[in-house]
mmCIF file with all atom_site columns, C-alpha atoms in Angstrom:
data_model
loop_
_atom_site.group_PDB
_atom_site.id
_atom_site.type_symbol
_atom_site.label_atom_id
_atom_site.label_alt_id
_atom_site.label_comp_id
_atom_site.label_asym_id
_atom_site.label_entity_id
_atom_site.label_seq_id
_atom_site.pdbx_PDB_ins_code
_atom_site.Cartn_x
_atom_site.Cartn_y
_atom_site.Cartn_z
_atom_site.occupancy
_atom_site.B_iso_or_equiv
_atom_site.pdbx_formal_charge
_atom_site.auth_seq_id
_atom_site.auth_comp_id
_atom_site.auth_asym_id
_atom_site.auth_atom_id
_atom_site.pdbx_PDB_model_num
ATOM 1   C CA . UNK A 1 1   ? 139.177 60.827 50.072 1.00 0.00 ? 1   UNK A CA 1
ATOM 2   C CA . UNK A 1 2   ? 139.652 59.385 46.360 1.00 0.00 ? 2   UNK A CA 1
ATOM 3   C CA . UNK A 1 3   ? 138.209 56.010 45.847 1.00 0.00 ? 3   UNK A CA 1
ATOM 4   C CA . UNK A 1 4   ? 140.385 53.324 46.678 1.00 0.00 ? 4   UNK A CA 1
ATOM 5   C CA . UNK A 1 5   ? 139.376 49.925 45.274 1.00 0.00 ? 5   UNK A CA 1
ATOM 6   C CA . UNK A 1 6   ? 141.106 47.669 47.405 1.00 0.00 ? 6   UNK A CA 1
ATOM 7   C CA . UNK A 1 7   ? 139.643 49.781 51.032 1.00 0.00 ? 7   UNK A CA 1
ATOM 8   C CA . UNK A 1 8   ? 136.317 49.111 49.091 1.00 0.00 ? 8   UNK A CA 1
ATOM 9   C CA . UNK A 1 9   ? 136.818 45.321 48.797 1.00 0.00 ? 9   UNK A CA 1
ATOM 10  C CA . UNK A 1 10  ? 137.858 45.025 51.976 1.00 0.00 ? 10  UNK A CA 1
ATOM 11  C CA . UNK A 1 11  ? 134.747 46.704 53.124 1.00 0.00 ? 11  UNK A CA 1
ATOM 12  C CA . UNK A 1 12  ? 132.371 44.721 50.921 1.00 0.00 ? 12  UNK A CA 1
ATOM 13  C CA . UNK A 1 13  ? 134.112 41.612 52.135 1.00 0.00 ? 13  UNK A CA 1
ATOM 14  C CA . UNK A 1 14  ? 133.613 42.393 55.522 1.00 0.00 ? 14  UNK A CA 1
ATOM 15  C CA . UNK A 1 15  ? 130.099 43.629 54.852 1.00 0.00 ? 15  UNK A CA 1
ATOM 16  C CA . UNK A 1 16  ? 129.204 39.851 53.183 1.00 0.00 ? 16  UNK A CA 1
ATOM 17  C CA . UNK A 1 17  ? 131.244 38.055 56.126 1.00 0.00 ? 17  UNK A CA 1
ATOM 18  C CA . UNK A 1 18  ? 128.721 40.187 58.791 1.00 0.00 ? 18  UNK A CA 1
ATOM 19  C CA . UNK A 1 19  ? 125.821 39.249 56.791 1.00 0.00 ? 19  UNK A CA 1
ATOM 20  C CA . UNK A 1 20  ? 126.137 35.514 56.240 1.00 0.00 ? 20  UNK A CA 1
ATOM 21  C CA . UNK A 1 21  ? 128.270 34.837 59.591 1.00 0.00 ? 21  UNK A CA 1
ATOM 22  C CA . UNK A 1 22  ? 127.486 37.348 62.092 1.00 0.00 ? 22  UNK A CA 1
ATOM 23  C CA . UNK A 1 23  ? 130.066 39.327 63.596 1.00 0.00 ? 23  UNK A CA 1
ATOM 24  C CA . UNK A 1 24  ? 131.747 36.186 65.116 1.00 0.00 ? 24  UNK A CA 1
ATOM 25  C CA . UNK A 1 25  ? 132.868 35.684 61.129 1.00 0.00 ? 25  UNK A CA 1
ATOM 26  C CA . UNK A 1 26  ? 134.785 38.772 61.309 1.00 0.00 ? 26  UNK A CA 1
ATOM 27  C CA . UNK A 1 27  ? 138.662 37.960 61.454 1.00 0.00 ? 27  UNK A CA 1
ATOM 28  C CA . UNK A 1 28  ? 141.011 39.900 59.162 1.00 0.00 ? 28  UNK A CA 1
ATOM 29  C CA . UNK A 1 29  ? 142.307 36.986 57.494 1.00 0.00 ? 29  UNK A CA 1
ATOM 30  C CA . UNK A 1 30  ? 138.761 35.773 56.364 1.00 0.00 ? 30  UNK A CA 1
ATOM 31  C CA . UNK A 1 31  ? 137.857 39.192 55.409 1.00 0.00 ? 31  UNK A CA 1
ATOM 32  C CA . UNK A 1 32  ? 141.281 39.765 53.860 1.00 0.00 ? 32  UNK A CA 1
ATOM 33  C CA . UNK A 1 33  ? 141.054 36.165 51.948 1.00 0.00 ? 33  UNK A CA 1
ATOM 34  C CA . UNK A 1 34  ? 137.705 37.334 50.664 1.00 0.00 ? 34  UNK A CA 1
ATOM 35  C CA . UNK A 1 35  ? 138.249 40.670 49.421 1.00 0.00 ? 35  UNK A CA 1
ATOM 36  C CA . UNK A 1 36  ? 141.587 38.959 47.275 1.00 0.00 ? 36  UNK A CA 1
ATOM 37  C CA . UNK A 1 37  ? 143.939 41.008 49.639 1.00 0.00 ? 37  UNK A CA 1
ATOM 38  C CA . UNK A 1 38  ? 146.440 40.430 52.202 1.00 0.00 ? 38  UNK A CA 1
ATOM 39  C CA . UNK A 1 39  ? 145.867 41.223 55.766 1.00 0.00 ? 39  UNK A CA 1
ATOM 40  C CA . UNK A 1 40  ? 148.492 43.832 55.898 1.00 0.00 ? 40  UNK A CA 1
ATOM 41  C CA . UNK A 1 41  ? 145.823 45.644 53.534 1.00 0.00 ? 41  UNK A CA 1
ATOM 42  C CA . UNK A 1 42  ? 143.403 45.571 55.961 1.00 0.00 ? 42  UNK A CA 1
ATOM 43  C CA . UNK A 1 43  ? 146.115 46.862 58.436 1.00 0.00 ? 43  UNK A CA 1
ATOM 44  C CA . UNK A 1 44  ? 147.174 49.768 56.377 1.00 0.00 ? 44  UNK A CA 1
ATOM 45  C CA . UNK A 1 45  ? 143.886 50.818 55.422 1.00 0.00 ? 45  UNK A CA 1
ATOM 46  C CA . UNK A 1 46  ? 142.403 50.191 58.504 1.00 0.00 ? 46  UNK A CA 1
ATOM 47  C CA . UNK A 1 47  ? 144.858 49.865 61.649 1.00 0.00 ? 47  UNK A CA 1
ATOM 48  C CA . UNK A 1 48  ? 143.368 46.491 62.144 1.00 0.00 ? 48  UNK A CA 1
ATOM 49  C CA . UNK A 1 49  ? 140.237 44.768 63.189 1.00 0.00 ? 49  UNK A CA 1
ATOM 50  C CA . UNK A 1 50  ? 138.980 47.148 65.260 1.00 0.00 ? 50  UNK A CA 1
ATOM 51  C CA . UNK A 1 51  ? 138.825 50.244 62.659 1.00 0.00 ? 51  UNK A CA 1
ATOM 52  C CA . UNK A 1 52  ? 137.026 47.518 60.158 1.00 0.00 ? 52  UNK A CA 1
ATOM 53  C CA . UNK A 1 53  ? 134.555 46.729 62.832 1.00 0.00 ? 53  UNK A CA 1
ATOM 54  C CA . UNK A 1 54  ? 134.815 50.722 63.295 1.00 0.00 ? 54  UNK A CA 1
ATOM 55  C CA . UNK A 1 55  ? 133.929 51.417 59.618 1.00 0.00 ? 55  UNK A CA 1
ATOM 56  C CA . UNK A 1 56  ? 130.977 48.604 59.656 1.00 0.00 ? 56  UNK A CA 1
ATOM 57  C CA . UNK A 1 57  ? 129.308 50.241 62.579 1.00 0.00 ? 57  UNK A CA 1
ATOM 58  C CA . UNK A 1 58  ? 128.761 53.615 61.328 1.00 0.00 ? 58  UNK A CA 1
ATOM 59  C CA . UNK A 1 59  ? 127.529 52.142 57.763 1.00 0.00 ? 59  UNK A CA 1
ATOM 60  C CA . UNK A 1 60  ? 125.548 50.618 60.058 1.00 0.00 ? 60  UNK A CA 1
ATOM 61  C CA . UNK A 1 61  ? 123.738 53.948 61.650 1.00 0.00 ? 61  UNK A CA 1
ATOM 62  C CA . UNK A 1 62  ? 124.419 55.897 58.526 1.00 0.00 ? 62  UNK A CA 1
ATOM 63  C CA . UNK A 1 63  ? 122.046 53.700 56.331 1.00 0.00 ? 63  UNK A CA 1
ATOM 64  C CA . UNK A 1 64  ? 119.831 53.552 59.739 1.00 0.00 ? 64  UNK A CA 1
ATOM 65  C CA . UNK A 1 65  ? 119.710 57.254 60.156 1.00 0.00 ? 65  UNK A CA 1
ATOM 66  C CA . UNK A 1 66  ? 118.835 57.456 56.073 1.00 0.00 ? 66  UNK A CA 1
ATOM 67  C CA . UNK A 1 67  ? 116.281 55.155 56.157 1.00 0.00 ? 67  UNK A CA 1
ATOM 68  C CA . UNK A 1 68  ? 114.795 57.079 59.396 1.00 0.00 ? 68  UNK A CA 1
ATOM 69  C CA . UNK A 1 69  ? 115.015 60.394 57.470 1.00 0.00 ? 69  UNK A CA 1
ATOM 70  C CA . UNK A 1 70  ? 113.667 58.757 54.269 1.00 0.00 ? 70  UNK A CA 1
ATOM 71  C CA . UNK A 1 71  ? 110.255 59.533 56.035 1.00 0.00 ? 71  UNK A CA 1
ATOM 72  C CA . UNK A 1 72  ? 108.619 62.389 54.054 1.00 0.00 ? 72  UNK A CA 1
ATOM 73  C CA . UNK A 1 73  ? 106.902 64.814 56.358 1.00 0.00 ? 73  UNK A CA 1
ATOM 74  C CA . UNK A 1 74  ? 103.331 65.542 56.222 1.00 0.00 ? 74  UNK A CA 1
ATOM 75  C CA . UNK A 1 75  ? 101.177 67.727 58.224 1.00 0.00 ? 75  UNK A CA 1
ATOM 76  C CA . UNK A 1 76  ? 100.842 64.736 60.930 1.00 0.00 ? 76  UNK A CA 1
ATOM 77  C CA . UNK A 1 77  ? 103.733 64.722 62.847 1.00 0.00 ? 77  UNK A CA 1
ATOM 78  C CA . UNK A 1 78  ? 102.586 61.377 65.061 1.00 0.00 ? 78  UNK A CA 1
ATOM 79  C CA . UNK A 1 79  ? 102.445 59.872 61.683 1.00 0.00 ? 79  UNK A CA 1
ATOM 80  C CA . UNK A 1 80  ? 105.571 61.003 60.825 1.00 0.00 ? 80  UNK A CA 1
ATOM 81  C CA . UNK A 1 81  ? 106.978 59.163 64.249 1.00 0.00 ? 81  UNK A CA 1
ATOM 82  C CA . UNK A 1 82  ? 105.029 56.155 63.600 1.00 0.00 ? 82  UNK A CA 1
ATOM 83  C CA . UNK A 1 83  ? 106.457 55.936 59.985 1.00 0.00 ? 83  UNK A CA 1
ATOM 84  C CA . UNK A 1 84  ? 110.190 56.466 61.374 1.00 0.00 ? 84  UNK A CA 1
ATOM 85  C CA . UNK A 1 85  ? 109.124 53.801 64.120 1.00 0.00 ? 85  UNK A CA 1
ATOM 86  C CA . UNK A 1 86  ? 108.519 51.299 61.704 1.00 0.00 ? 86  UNK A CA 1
ATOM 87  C CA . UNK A 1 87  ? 111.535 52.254 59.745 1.00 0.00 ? 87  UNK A CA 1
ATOM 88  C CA . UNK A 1 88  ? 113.566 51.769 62.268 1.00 0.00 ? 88  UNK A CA 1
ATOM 89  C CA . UNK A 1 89  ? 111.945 48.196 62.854 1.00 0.00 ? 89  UNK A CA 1
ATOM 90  C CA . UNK A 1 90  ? 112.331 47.428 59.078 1.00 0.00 ? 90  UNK A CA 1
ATOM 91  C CA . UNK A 1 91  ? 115.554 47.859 59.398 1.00 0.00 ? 91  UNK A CA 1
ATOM 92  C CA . UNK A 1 92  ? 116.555 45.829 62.025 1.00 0.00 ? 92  UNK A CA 1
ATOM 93  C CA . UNK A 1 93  ? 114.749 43.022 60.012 1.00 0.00 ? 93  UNK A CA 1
ATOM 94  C CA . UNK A 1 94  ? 116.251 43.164 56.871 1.00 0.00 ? 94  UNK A CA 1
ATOM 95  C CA . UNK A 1 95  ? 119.668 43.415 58.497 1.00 0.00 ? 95  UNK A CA 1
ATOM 96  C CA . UNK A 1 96  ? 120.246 41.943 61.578 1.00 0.00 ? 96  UNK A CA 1
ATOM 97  C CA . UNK A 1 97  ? 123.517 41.272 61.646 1.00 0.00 ? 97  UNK A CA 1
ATOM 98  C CA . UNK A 1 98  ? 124.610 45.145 61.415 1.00 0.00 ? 98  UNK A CA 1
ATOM 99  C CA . UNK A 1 99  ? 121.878 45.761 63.844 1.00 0.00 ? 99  UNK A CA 1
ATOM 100 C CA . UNK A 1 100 ? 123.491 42.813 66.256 1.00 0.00 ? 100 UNK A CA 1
ATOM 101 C CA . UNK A 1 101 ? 127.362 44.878 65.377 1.00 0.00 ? 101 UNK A CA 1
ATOM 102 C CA . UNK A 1 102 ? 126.029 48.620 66.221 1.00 0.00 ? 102 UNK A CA 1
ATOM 103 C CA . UNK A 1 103 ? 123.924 47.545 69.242 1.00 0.00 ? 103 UNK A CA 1
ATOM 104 C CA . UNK A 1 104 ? 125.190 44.499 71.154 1.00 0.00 ? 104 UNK A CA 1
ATOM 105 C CA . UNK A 1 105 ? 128.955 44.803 70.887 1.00 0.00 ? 105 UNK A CA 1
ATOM 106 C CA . UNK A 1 106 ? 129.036 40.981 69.990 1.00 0.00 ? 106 UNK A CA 1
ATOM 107 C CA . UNK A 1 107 ? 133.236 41.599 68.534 1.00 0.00 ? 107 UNK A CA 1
ATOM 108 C CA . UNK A 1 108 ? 135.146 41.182 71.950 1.00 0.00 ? 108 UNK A CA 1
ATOM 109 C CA . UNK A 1 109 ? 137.167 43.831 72.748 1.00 0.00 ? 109 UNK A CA 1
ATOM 110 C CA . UNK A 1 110 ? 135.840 46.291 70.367 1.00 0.00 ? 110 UNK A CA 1
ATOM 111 C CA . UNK A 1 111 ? 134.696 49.809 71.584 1.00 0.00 ? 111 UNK A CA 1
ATOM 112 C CA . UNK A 1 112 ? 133.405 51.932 68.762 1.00 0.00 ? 112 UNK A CA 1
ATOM 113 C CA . UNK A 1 113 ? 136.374 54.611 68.102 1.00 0.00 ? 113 UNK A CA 1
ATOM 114 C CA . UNK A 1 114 ? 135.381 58.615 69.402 1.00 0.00 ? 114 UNK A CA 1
ATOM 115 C CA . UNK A 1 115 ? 135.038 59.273 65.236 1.00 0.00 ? 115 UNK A CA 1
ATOM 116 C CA . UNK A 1 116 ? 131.558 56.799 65.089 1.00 0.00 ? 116 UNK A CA 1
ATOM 117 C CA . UNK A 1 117 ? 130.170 58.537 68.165 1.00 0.00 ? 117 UNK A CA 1
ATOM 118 C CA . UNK A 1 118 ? 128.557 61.728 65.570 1.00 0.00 ? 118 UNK A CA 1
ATOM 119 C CA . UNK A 1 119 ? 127.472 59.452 63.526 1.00 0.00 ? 119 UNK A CA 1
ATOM 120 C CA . UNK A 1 120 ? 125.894 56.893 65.734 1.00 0.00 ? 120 UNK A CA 1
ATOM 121 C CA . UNK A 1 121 ? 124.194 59.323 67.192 1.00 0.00 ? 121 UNK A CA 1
ATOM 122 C CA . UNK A 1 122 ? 122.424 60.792 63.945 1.00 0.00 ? 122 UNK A CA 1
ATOM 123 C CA . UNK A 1 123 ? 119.500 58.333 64.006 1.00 0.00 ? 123 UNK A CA 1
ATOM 124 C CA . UNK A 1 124 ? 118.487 59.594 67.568 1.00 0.00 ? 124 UNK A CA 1
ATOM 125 C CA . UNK A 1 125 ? 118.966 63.019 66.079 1.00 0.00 ? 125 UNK A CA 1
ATOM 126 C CA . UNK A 1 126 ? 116.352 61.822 63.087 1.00 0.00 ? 126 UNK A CA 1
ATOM 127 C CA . UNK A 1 127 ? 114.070 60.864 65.859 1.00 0.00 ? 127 UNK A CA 1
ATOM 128 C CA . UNK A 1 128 ? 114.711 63.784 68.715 1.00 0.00 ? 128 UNK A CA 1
ATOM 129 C CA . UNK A 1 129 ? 114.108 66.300 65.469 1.00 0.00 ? 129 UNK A CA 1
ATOM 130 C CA . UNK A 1 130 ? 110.581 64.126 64.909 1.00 0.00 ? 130 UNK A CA 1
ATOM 131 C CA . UNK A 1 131 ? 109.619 64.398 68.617 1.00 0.00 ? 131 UNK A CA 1
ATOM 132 C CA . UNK A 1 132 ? 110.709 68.430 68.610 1.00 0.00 ? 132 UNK A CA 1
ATOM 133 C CA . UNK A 1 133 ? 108.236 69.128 65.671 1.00 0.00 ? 133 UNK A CA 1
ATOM 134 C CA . UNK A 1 134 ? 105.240 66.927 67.143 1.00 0.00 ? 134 UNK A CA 1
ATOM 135 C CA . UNK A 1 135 ? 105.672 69.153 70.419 1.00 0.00 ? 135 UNK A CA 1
ATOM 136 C CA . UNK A 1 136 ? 105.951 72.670 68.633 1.00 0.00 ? 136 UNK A CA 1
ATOM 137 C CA . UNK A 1 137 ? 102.421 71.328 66.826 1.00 0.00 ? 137 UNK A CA 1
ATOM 138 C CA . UNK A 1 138 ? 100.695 70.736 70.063 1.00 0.00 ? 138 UNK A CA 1
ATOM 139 C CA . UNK A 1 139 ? 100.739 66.660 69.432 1.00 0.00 ? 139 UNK A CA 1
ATOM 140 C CA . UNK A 1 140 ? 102.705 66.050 72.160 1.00 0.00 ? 140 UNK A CA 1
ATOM 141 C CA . UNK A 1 141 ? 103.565 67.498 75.706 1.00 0.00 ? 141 UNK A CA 1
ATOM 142 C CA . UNK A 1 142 ? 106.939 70.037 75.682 1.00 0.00 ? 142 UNK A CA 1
ATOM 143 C CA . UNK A 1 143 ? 109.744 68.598 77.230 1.00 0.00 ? 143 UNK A CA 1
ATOM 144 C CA . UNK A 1 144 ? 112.920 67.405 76.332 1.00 0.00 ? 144 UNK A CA 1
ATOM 145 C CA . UNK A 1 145 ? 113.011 66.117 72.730 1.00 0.00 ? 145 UNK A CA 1
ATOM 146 C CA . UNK A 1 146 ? 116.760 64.667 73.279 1.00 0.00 ? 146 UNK A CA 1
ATOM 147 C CA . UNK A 1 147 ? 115.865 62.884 76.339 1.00 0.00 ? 147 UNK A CA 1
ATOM 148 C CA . UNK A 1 148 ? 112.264 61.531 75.150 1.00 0.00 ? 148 UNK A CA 1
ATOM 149 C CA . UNK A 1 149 ? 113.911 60.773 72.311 1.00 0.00 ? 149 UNK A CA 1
ATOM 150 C CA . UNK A 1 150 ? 116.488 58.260 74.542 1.00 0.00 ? 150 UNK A CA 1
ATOM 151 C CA . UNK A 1 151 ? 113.307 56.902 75.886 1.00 0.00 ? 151 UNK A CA 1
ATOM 152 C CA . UNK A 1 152 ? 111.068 56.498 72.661 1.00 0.00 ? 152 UNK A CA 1
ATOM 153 C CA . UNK A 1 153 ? 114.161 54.492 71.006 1.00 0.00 ? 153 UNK A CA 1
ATOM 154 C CA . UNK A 1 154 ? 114.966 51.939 74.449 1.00 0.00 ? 154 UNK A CA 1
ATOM 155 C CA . UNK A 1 155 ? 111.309 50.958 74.201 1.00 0.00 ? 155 UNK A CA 1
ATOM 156 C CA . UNK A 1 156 ? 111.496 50.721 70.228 1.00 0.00 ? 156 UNK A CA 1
ATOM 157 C CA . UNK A 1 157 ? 114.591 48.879 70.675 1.00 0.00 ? 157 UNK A CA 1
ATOM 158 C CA . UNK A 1 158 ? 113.578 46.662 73.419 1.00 0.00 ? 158 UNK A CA 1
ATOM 159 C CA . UNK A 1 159 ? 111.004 45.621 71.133 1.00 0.00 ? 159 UNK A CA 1
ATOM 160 C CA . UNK A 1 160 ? 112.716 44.555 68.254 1.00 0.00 ? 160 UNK A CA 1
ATOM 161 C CA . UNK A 1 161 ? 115.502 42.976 70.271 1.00 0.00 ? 161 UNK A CA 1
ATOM 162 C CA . UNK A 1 162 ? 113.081 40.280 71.512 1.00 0.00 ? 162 UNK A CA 1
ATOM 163 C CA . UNK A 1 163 ? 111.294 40.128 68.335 1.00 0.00 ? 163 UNK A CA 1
ATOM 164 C CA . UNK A 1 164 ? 114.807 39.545 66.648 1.00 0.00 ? 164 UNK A CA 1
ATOM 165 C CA . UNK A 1 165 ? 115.848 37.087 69.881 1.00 0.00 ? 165 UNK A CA 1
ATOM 166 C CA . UNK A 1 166 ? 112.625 35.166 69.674 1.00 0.00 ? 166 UNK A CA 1
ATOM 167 C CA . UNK A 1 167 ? 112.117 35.758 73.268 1.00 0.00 ? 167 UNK A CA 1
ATOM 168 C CA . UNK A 1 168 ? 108.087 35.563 73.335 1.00 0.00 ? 168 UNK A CA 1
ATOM 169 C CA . UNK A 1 169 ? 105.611 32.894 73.789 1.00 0.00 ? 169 UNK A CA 1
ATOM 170 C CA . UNK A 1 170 ? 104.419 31.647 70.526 1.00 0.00 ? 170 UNK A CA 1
ATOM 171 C CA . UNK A 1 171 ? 101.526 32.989 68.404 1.00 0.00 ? 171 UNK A CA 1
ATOM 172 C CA . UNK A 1 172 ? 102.949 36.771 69.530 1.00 0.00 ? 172 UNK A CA 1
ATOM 173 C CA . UNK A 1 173 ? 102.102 39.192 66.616 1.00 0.00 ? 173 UNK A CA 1
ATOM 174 C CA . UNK A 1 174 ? 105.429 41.399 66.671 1.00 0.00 ? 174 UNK A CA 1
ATOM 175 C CA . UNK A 1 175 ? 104.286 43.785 63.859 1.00 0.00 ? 175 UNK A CA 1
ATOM 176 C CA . UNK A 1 176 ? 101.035 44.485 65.980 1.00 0.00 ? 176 UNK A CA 1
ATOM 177 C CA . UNK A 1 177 ? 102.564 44.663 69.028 1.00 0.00 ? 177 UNK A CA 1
ATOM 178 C CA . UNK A 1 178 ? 104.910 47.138 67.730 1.00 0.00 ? 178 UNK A CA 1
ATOM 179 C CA . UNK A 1 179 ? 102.815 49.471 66.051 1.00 0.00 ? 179 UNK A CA 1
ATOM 180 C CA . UNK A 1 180 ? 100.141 49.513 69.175 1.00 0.00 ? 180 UNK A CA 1
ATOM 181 C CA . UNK A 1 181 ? 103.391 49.856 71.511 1.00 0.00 ? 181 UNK A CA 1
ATOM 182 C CA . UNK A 1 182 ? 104.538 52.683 69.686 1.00 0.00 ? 182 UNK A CA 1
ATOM 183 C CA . UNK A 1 183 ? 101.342 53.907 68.965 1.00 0.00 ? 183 UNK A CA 1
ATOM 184 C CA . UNK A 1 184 ? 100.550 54.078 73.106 1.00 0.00 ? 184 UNK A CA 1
ATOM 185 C CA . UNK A 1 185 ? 103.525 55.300 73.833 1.00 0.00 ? 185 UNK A CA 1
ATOM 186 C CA . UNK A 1 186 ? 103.016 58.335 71.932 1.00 0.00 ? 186 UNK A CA 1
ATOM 187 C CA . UNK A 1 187 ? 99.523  58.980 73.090 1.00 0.00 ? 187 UNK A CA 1
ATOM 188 C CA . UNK A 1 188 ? 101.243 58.540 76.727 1.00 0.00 ? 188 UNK A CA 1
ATOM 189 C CA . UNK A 1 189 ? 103.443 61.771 75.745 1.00 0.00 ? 189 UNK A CA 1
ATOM 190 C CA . UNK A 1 190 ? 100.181 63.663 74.647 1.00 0.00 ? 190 UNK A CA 1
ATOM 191 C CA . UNK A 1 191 ? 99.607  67.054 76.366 1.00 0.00 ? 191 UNK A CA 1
ATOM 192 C CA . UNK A 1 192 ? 97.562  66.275 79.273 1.00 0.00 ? 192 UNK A CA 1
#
């Protein structure tokens, strides 16, 4: 696709709107008003709200799934996982709004279109390809890397959505709780 300046400033004006509102901020003719367009551009570049939202949500798990994959390998694969694990955590941190748009479906009626499923799905690939190599080194007990992977990321994510929600009793050291969660967690997959 050749660039297209006014698709991109529609997209950067959404991106802002996400960052400083939330996705309740999201209506095309705020987006549309910010990016100096009308809202027919967003309509004819984008079908409407929901291929905007569409388009935010797998920037979303594309920049999650690079930052995941930004992990250089070394000759530890647990450390690789742990690295990845606090990428992922990272990120949820530095943007919480996209993490809030790709993971609680806070725009009503929006279902992510069949085209974001690939690409939503990468990051669990990242981590699922981690898992695979810590098994075929011995680190961790064979099974399914897909489906451990499913369970690694609900307890990474349940972490950081009640870090991020502030759903703790004060004094709770998130970082450390996340790093010795993870860290168990993967000693609990260990070849017996």
């Amino acid at each position: 696709m050749q660039d297209d300046p006014t698709r991109e400033a529609i997209v950067g004006a959404a991106r802002r709107i996400l960052t400083v509102e939330g996705p309740a901020g999201l209506t095309i003719r705020k987006i549309a008003t910010a990016a100096g367009h009308s809202t027919m551009a967003v309509y004819s570049r984008f079908g409407g709200k929901d291929g905007l939202v569409d388009e935010l949500f797998t920037e979303g798990f594309t920049r999650l799934t690079e930052a995941l994959e930004a992990v250089i390998p070394t000759d530890d694969p647990l450390a690789d996982l742990d690295q990845q694990g606090a990428a992922y955590r990272r990120f949820a941190l530095d943007h919480p709004q996209h993490y809030s748009l790709m993971f609680d479906r806070p725009v009503p009626g929006d279902e992510p279109g069949d085209a974001t499923v690939p690409i939503a799905n990468g990051a669990l690939d990242v981590l699922a390809r981690g898992l695979a190599r810590a098994m075929e080194h011995g680190a961790l007990a064979e099974a399914d890397p897909l489906a451990t992977a499913v369970a690694v990321w609900g307890t990474c994510h349940g972490l950081v959505s009640l870090e991020m929600a502030g759903s703790a009793p004060p004094g709770i050291d998130w970082a450390a709780t996340y790093e010795h969660t993870c860290h168990a967690l993967l000693r609990g997959l260990a070849p017996s």
